[in-house]
Amino acid sequence: MNYKNILFEIKNHIAVVTINRPDKLNALNGQTIDELEDVFHSIKNDPDVFVVVLTGSGEKAFVAGADISELNKLDVLSGKEFSEKGNRVFRMIETLDKPVIAAVNGFALGGGCELALACHMRTASENAKFGQPEVNLGIIPGYGGTQRLARVINSARALEMILTGDMVSAEEAYRIGLVNKIIAQAELLNRTLEIAEKITAKGQQAVRLALKAVKATDNISLAEGLSFETSLFALVCGTEDSKEGTAAFLEKRKPQFKHR
Ligand code: COA
């Protein structure tokens, strides 16, 4: 697929996906959602990609939300389809078996905040602002915000954001656990790539099983989670990388992971 609103490159096992509609603050129109779905399909099927970094073009916005010009035309049925499609694509990102890091380079509002929430980790530039301003438009979040925000921060803070529509600064987002790190705008992509590079240097079987184990806590009880962890731990013990990683430590050398 030839992308109109997305830039995509793969380097050293890291895929960088950039939402590229800077004149509309990278707002997600239908075409951009389709392109995101397509790009994440190809990332899923590409064994050369170990980690994904998702960001926005320009220095002002990560994604300023769903495209409001399209929201304005929705009725009950098309609204349902709109929400189902966004949720399908964001769920695909969330359930990808490779880590996805959002580098939030400015406004992450509405669908932008929801997109960042669907990623596994979030870094933010100092000027980043997070918000769920849907109530200002007379609507509610429809790309997972009512579900994921309360799971990432607490439900009272999530409700405050969703019911007031107020934006939260990068500093506040860091304080409430919405972002992992705040980084100067000029350094954001490189420092986020450094985190991604650290992950690419590990045995990828272990990375994927660890990701699967941690993300499973979204849906199951602690007891079920511990039992799930045990089964994944047993699996990872059967990989070549687990033998290599432990042997390398004991032999005081760097591991040569084969991702098997
Ligand atoms: N959908 C469609 N277009 C959007 C958009 C969105 N979510 N967010 C910004 N844009 C467009 C603006 O309409 C404007 O386009 P124009 O130059 O053709 O008029 C352009 O992006 C620049 O935005 P502008 O509003 O002029 O920038 P600003 O610096 O004054 O304000 C924001 C920045 C983010 C505060 C403001 O754009 C905003 O509130 N956006 C909507 C946020 C929102 O409600 N998102 C949730 C949607 S569910």
Short mmCIF file of N, CA and C and ligand atoms in Angstrom, two decimals, residues 21-25 27 60 64-69 71 107 109-111 133-134 137 139 167, ligand 1:
data_model
loop_
_atom_site.label_atom_id
_atom_site.label_comp_id
_atom_site.label_asym_id
_atom_site.label_seq_id
_atom_site.Cartn_x
_atom_site.Cartn_y
_atom_site.Cartn_z
N ARG A 21 0.13 14.18 8.99
CA ARG A 21 -0.83 15.18 8.48
C ARG A 21 -0.62 16.45 9.30
N PRO A 22 0.59 16.99 9.30
CA PRO A 22 0.89 18.06 10.26
C PRO A 22 0.00 19.29 10.12
N ASP A 23 -0.51 19.55 8.90
CA ASP A 23 -1.39 20.74 8.75
C ASP A 23 -2.71 20.55 9.48
N LYS A 24 -3.09 19.30 9.79
CA LYS A 24 -4.31 19.03 10.57
C LYS A 24 -3.92 18.45 11.93
N LEU A 25 -2.74 18.78 12.39
CA LEU A 25 -2.21 18.28 13.68
C LEU A 25 -2.32 16.76 13.79
N ALA A 27 -4.49 14.72 12.80
CA ALA A 27 -5.82 14.17 13.15
C ALA A 27 -6.06 12.90 12.33
N LYS A 60 4.32 20.00 17.02
CA LYS A 60 3.15 20.50 17.75
C LYS A 60 2.24 19.38 18.26
N ALA A 64 -3.98 15.07 17.21
CA ALA A 64 -4.96 15.94 17.90
C ALA A 64 -6.36 15.36 17.88
N GLY A 65 -6.47 14.04 17.67
CA GLY A 65 -7.78 13.41 17.78
C GLY A 65 -8.26 12.83 16.48
N ALA A 66 -9.47 12.26 16.56
CA ALA A 66 -10.14 11.84 15.33
C ALA A 66 -10.42 13.11 14.53
N ASP A 67 -10.56 12.95 13.21
CA ASP A 67 -10.81 14.13 12.37
C ASP A 67 -12.25 14.61 12.61
N ILE A 68 -12.37 15.81 13.18
CA ILE A 68 -13.68 16.30 13.62
C ILE A 68 -14.61 16.53 12.41
N SER A 69 -14.02 16.77 11.23
CA SER A 69 -14.89 16.98 10.06
C SER A 69 -15.63 15.68 9.71
N LEU A 71 -16.35 13.33 12.14
CA LEU A 71 -17.23 13.05 13.29
C LEU A 71 -18.58 13.73 13.12
N PHE A 107 0.48 17.53 21.20
CA PHE A 107 -0.90 17.20 21.61
C PHE A 107 -1.23 15.72 21.37
N LEU A 109 -4.65 14.19 21.94
CA LEU A 109 -6.01 14.50 22.39
C LEU A 109 -6.99 13.50 21.78
N GLY A 110 -8.04 13.19 22.51
CA GLY A 110 -9.08 12.30 21.98
C GLY A 110 -8.45 11.01 21.45
N GLY A 111 -8.69 10.74 20.15
CA GLY A 111 -8.11 9.54 19.53
C GLY A 111 -6.59 9.49 19.64
N PRO A 133 -10.96 15.34 25.16
CA PRO A 133 -11.89 16.48 25.12
C PRO A 133 -13.21 16.20 24.42
N GLU A 134 -13.55 14.91 24.23
CA GLU A 134 -14.77 14.58 23.49
C GLU A 134 -16.01 15.27 24.04
N LEU A 137 -17.23 18.29 22.55
CA LEU A 137 -17.88 18.17 21.25
C LEU A 137 -19.25 17.50 21.38
N ILE A 139 -19.69 14.47 22.55
CA ILE A 139 -19.57 13.02 22.33
C ILE A 139 -18.72 12.40 23.46
N MET A 167 -6.97 19.34 29.67
CA MET A 167 -5.71 18.73 29.24
C MET A 167 -4.77 18.58 30.43
N1 COA B 1 -9.83 17.18 13.54
C1 COA B 1 -9.74 17.89 12.42
N2 COA B 1 -8.94 18.95 12.27
C2 COA B 1 -8.19 19.31 13.34
C3 COA B 1 -8.22 18.61 14.55
C4 COA B 1 -9.09 17.49 14.63
N3 COA B 1 -9.18 16.74 15.73
N4 COA B 1 -7.39 19.21 15.42
C5 COA B 1 -6.83 20.24 14.76
N5 COA B 1 -7.31 20.31 13.51
C6 COA B 1 -6.97 21.27 12.46
C7 COA B 1 -7.59 22.63 12.70
O1 COA B 1 -8.94 22.63 12.24
C8 COA B 1 -6.69 23.51 11.88
O2 COA B 1 -7.00 23.35 10.51
P1 COA B 1 -7.09 24.64 9.54
O3 COA B 1 -5.70 25.23 9.60
O4 COA B 1 -7.43 24.04 8.21
O5 COA B 1 -8.12 25.51 10.13
C9 COA B 1 -5.32 22.86 12.09
O6 COA B 1 -5.57 21.53 12.48
C10 COA B 1 -4.50 23.55 13.18
O7 COA B 1 -5.27 23.55 14.38
P2 COA B 1 -5.60 24.88 15.21
O8 COA B 1 -6.86 24.62 15.98
O9 COA B 1 -5.57 26.07 14.34
O10 COA B 1 -4.35 24.92 16.20
P3 COA B 1 -4.29 25.61 17.63
O11 COA B 1 -2.85 25.63 18.00
O12 COA B 1 -5.03 26.90 17.65
O13 COA B 1 -5.06 24.61 18.62
C11 COA B 1 -5.65 22.45 19.50
C12 COA B 1 -4.55 23.31 18.85
C13 COA B 1 -5.12 21.02 19.55
C14 COA B 1 -5.93 22.95 20.92
C15 COA B 1 -6.94 22.53 18.66
O14 COA B 1 -6.60 22.24 17.30
C16 COA B 1 -8.01 21.55 19.06
O15 COA B 1 -8.67 21.75 20.08
N6 COA B 1 -8.20 20.47 18.26
C17 COA B 1 -9.27 19.54 18.49
C18 COA B 1 -8.93 18.60 19.62
C19 COA B 1 -10.07 17.63 19.85
O16 COA B 1 -11.16 17.99 20.26
N7 COA B 1 -9.79 16.35 19.63
C20 COA B 1 -10.70 15.30 19.94
C21 COA B 1 -11.49 14.92 18.77
S1 COA B 1 -12.52 13.56 19.22
#
